[in-house]
mmCIF file of C-alpha atoms in Angstrom:
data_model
loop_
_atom_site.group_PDB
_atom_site.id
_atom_site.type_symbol
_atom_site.label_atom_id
_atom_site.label_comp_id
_atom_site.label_asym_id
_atom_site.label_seq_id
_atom_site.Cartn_x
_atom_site.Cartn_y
_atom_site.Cartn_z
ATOM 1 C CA UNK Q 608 122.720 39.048 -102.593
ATOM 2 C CA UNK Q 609 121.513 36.583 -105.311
ATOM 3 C CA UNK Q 610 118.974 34.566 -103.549
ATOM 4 C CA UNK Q 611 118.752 32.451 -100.545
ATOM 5 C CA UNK Q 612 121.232 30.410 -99.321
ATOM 6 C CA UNK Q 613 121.549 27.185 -97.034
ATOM 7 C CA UNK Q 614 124.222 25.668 -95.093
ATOM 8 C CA UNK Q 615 125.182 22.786 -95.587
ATOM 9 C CA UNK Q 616 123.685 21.316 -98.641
ATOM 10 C CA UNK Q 617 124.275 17.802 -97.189
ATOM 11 C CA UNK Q 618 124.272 16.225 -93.806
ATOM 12 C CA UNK Q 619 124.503 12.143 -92.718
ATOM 13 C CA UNK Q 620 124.578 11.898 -89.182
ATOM 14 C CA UNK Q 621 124.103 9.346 -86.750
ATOM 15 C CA UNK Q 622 120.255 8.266 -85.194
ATOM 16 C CA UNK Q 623 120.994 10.419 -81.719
ATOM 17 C CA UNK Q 624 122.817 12.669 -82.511
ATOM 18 C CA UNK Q 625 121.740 16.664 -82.965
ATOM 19 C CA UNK Q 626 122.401 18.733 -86.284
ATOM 20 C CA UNK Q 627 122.228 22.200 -87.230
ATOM 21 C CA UNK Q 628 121.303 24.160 -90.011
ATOM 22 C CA UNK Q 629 121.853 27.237 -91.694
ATOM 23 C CA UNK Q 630 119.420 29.792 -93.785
ATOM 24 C CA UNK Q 631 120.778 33.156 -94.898
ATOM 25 C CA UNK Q 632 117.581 34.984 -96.158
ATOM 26 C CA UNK Q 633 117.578 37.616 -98.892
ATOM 27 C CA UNK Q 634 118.599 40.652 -97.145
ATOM 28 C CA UNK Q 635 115.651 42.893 -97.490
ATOM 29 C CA UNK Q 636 113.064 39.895 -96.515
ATOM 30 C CA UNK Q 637 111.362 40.234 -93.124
ATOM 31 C CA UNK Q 638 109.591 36.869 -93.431
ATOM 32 C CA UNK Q 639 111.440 33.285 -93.081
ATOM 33 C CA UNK Q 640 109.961 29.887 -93.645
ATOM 34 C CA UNK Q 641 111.047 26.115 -92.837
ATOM 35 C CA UNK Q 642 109.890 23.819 -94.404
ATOM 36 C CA UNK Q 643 110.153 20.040 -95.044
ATOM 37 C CA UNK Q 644 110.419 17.562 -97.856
ATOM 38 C CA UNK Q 645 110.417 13.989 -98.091
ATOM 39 C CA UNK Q 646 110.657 12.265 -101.359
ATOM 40 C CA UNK Q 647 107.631 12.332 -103.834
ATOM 41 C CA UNK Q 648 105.905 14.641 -101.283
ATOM 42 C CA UNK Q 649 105.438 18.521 -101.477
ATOM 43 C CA UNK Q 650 106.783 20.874 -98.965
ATOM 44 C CA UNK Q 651 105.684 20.448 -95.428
ATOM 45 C CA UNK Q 652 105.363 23.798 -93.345
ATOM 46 C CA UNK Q 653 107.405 23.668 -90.431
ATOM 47 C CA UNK Q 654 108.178 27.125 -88.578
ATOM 48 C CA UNK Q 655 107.360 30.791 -89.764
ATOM 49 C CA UNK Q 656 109.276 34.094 -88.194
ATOM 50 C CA UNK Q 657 108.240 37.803 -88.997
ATOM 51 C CA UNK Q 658 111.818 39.727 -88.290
ATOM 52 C CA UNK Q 659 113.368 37.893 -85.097
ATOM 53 C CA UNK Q 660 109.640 36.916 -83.697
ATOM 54 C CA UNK Q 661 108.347 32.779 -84.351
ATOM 55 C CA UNK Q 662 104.667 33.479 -84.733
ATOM 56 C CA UNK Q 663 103.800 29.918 -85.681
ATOM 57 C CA UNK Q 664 105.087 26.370 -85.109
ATOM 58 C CA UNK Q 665 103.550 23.261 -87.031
ATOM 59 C CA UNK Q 666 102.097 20.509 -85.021
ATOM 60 C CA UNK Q 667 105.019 18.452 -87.240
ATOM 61 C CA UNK Q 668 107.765 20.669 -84.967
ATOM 62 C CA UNK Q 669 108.269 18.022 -82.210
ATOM 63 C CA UNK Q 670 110.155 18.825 -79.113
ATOM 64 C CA UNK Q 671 113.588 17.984 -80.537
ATOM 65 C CA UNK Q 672 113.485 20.818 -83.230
ATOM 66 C CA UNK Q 673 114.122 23.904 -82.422
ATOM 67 C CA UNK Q 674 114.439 27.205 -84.932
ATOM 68 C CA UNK Q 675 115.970 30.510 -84.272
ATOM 69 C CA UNK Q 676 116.448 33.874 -85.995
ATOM 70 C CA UNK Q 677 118.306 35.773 -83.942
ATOM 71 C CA UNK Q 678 117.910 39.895 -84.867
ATOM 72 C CA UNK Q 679 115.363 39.371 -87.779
ATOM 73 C CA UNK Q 680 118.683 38.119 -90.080
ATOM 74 C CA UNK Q 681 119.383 34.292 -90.372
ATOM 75 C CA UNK Q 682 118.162 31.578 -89.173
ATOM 76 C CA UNK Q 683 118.980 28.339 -87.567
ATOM 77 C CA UNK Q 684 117.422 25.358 -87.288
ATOM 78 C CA UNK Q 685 118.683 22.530 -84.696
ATOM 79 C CA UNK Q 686 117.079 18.934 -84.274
ATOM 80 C CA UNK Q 687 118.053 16.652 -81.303
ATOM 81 C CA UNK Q 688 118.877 13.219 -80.725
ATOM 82 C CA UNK Q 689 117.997 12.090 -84.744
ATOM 83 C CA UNK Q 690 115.740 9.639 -85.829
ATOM 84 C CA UNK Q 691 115.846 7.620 -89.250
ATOM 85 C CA UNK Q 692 112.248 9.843 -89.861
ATOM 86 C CA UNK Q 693 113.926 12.933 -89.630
ATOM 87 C CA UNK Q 694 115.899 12.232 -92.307
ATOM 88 C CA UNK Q 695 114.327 14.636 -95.919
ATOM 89 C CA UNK Q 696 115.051 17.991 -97.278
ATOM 90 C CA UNK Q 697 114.971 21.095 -95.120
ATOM 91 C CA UNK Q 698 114.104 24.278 -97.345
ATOM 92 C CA UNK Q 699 113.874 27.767 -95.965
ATOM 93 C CA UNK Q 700 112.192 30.565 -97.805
ATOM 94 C CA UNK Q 701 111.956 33.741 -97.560
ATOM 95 C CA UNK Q 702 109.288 37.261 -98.697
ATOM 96 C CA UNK Q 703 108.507 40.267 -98.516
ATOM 97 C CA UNK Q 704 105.584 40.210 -100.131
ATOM 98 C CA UNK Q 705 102.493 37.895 -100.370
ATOM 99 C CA UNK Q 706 103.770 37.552 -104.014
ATOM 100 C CA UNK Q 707 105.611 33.859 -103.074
ATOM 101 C CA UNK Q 708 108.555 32.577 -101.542
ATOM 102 C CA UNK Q 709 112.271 32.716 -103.050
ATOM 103 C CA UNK Q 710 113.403 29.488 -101.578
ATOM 104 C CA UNK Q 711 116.950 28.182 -101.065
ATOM 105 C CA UNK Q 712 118.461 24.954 -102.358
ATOM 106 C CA UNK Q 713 117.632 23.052 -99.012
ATOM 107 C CA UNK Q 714 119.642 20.650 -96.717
ATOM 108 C CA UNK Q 715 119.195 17.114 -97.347
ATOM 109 C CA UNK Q 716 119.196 14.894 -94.453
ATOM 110 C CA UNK Q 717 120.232 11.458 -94.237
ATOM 111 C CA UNK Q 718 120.449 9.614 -90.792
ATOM 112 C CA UNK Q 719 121.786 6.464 -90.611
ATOM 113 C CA UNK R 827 91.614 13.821 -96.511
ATOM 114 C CA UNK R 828 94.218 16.668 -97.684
ATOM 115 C CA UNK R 829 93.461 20.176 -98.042
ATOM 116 C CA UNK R 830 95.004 19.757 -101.572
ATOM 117 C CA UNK R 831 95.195 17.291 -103.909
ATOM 118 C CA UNK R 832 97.649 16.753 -107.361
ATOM 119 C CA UNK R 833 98.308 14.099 -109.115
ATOM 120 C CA UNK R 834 101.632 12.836 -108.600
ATOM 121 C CA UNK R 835 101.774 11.607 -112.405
ATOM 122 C CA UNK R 836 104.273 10.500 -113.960
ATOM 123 C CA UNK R 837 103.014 12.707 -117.614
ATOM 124 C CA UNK R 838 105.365 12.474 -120.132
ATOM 125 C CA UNK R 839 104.634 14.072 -123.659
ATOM 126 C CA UNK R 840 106.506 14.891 -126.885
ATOM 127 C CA UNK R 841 108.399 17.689 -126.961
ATOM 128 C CA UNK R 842 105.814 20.614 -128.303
ATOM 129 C CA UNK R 843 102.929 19.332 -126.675
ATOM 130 C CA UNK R 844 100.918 21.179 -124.275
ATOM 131 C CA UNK R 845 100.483 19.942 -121.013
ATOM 132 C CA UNK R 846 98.054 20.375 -118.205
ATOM 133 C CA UNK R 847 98.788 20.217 -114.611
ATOM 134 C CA UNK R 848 95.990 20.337 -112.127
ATOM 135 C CA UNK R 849 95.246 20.895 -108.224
ATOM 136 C CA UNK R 850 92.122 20.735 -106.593
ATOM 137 C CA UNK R 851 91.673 22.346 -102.625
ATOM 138 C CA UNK R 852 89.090 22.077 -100.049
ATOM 139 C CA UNK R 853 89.738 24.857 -98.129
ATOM 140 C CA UNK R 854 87.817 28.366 -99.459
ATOM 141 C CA UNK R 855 89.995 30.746 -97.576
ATOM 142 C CA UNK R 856 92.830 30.437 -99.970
ATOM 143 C CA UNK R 857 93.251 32.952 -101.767
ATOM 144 C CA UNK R 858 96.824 32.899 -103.111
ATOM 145 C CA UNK R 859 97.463 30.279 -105.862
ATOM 146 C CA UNK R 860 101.194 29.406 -106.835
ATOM 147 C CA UNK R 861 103.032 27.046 -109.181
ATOM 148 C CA UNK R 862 106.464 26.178 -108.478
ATOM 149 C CA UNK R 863 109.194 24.173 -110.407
ATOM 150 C CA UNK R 864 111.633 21.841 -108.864
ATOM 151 C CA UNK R 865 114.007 20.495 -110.243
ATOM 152 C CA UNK R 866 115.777 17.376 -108.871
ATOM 153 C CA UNK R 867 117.719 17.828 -106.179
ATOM 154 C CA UNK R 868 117.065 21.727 -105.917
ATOM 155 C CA UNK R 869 114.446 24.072 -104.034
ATOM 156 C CA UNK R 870 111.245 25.240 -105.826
ATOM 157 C CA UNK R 871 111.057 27.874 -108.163
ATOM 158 C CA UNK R 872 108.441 30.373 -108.053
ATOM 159 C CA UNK R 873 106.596 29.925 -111.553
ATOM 160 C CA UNK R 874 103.338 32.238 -111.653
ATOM 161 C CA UNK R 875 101.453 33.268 -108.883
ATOM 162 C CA UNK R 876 97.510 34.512 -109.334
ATOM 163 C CA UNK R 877 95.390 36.101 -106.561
ATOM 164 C CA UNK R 878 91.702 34.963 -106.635
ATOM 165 C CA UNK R 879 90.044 33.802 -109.393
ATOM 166 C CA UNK R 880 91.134 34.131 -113.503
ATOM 167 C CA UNK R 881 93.842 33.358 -116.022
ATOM 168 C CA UNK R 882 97.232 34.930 -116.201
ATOM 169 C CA UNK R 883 99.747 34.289 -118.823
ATOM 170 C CA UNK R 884 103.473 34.439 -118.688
ATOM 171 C CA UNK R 885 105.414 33.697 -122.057
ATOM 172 C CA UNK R 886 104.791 29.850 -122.744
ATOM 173 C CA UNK R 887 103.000 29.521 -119.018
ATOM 174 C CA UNK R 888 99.113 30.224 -118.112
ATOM 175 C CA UNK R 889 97.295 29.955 -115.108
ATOM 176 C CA UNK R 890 93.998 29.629 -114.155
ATOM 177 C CA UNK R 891 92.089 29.775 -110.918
ATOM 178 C CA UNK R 892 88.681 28.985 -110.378
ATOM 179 C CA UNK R 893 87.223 29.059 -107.226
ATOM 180 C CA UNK R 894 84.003 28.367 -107.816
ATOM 181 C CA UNK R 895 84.923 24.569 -108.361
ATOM 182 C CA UNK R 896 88.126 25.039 -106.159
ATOM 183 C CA UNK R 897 89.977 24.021 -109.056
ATOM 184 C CA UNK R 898 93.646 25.629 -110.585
ATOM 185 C CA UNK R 899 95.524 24.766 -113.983
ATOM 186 C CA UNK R 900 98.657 25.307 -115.534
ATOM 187 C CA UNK R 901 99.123 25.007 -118.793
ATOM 188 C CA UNK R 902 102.598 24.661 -120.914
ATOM 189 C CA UNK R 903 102.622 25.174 -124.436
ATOM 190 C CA UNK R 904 104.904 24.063 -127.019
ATOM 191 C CA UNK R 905 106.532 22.026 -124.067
ATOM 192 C CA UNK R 906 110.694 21.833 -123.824
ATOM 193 C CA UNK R 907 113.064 18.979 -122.877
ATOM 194 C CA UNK R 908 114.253 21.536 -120.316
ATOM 195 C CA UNK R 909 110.643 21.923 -119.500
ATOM 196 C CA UNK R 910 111.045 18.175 -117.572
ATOM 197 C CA UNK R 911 110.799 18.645 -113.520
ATOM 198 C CA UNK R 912 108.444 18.122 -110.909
ATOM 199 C CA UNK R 913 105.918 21.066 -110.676
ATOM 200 C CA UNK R 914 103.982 22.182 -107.441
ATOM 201 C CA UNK R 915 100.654 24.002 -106.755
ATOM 202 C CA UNK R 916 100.409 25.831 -103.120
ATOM 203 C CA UNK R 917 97.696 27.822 -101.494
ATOM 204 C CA UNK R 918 97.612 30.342 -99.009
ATOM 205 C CA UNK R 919 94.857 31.792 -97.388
ATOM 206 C CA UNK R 920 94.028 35.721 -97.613
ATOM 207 C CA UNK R 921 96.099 37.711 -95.164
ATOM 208 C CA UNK R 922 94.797 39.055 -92.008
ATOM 209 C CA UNK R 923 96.083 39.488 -88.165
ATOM 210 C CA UNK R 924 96.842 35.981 -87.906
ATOM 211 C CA UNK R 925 97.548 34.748 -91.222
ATOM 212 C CA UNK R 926 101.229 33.957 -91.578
ATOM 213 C CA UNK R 927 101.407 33.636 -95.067
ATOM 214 C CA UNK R 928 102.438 29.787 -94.857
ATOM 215 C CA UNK R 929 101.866 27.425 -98.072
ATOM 216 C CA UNK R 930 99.887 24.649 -98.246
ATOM 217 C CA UNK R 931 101.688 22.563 -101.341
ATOM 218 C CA UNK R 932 100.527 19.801 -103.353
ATOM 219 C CA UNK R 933 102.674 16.348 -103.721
ATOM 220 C CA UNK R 934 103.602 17.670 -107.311
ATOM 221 C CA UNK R 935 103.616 16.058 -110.491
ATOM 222 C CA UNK R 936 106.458 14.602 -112.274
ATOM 223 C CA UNK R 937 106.919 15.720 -116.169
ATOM 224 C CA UNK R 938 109.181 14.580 -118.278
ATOM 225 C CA UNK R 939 108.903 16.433 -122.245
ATOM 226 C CA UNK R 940 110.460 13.850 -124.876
ATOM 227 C CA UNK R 941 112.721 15.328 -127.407
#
């Protein structure tokens, strides 16, 4: 287990449609983050999950996303019907500690 | 106004240079300070991390926090080509109850170290 990964690295999809991702923390980490990133910005906190529980949502979490970690292990993170704004980098992180994040590579976005 | 602010640069310096990044932050709960390097096209990398206020020093890397003036650094000395990415502050606030532990990042700033 050599870090976090994410799944896939790249998705262009059509305005409407939905999309899935993919975060496989490190094993041993009970916390997992989402986060996003549009370009030139920092990362924008999206969702947070202690084991399989979401304890907070960001007011940036509209109705069309939706994340899920079922049993405390990965995590999933779905967005409906697309819009050209929803197109950035998705990172998840994950901890154990309050000593920082190990985050993954991210998904990058694109609708069209 | 955002609860931190960084100065999206560019900086670009000679290689061997030392270099400065800054952050300033409004909000006094945080207590967790954390640089991170990104590279392009790739996820942050945890740098140095201090808790409350002072210095800490890692190799070529140095931190400082103080809170007083809600003001971090980083420092770089005898700065590398390889040394060229975007680098991010982020805050958290001290841990309690309700405290998730989420980060509060900076917009980064963009080095680039000449050879």
């Amino acid at each position: 287990d050599t870090g976090v990964s994410q799944n896939p690295r790249h998705k262009i999809t059509k305005r409407g449609q939905n999309v899935t991702f993919r975060c496989d923390p490190i094993s041993e980490h009970n916390r997992l983050y989402w986060y996003r990133q549009t370009l030139g910005q920092g990362p924008e906190f999206l969702t947070y999950f202690q084991n399989e529980a979401q304890l907070e949502k960001s007011r940036l979490l509209s109705d069309r996303f939706s994340a899920e970690r079922p049993k405390g292990s990965f995590s999933t993170l779905e967005i409906q019907r697309t819009e050209q704004g929803d197109s950035a980098m998705y990172l998840c992180a994950s901890s154990n500690s309050d000593y920082g994040y190990t985050f993954g590579s991210g998904t990058r976005l694109t609708v069209v | 106004q955002k609860e931190v602010e960084q100065d999206p640069g560019p900086l670009s310096v000679p290689e061997g240079a030392i270099v400065s990044l800054n952050c300033t932050y409004s909000n006094s709960a945080f207590q967790y300070f954390m640089w991170y390097r990104q590279y392009s096209r790739k996820g942050p990398e945890l740098l140095m991390y201090t808790y409350s206020s002072g210095n800490k020093e890692d190799g070529r890397f140095t931190a400082q926090v103080d809170k007083s003036s809600k003001y971090i650094s980083l420092f770089i000395r005898d700065s590398q080509p390889s040394d060229s990415a975007t680098y991010l502050c982020a805050m958290s606030a001290r841990r309690g109850s309700s405290n998730t532990g989420k980060l509060i990042f900076g917009q980064g700033t963009t080095l680039q170290v000449k050879p």
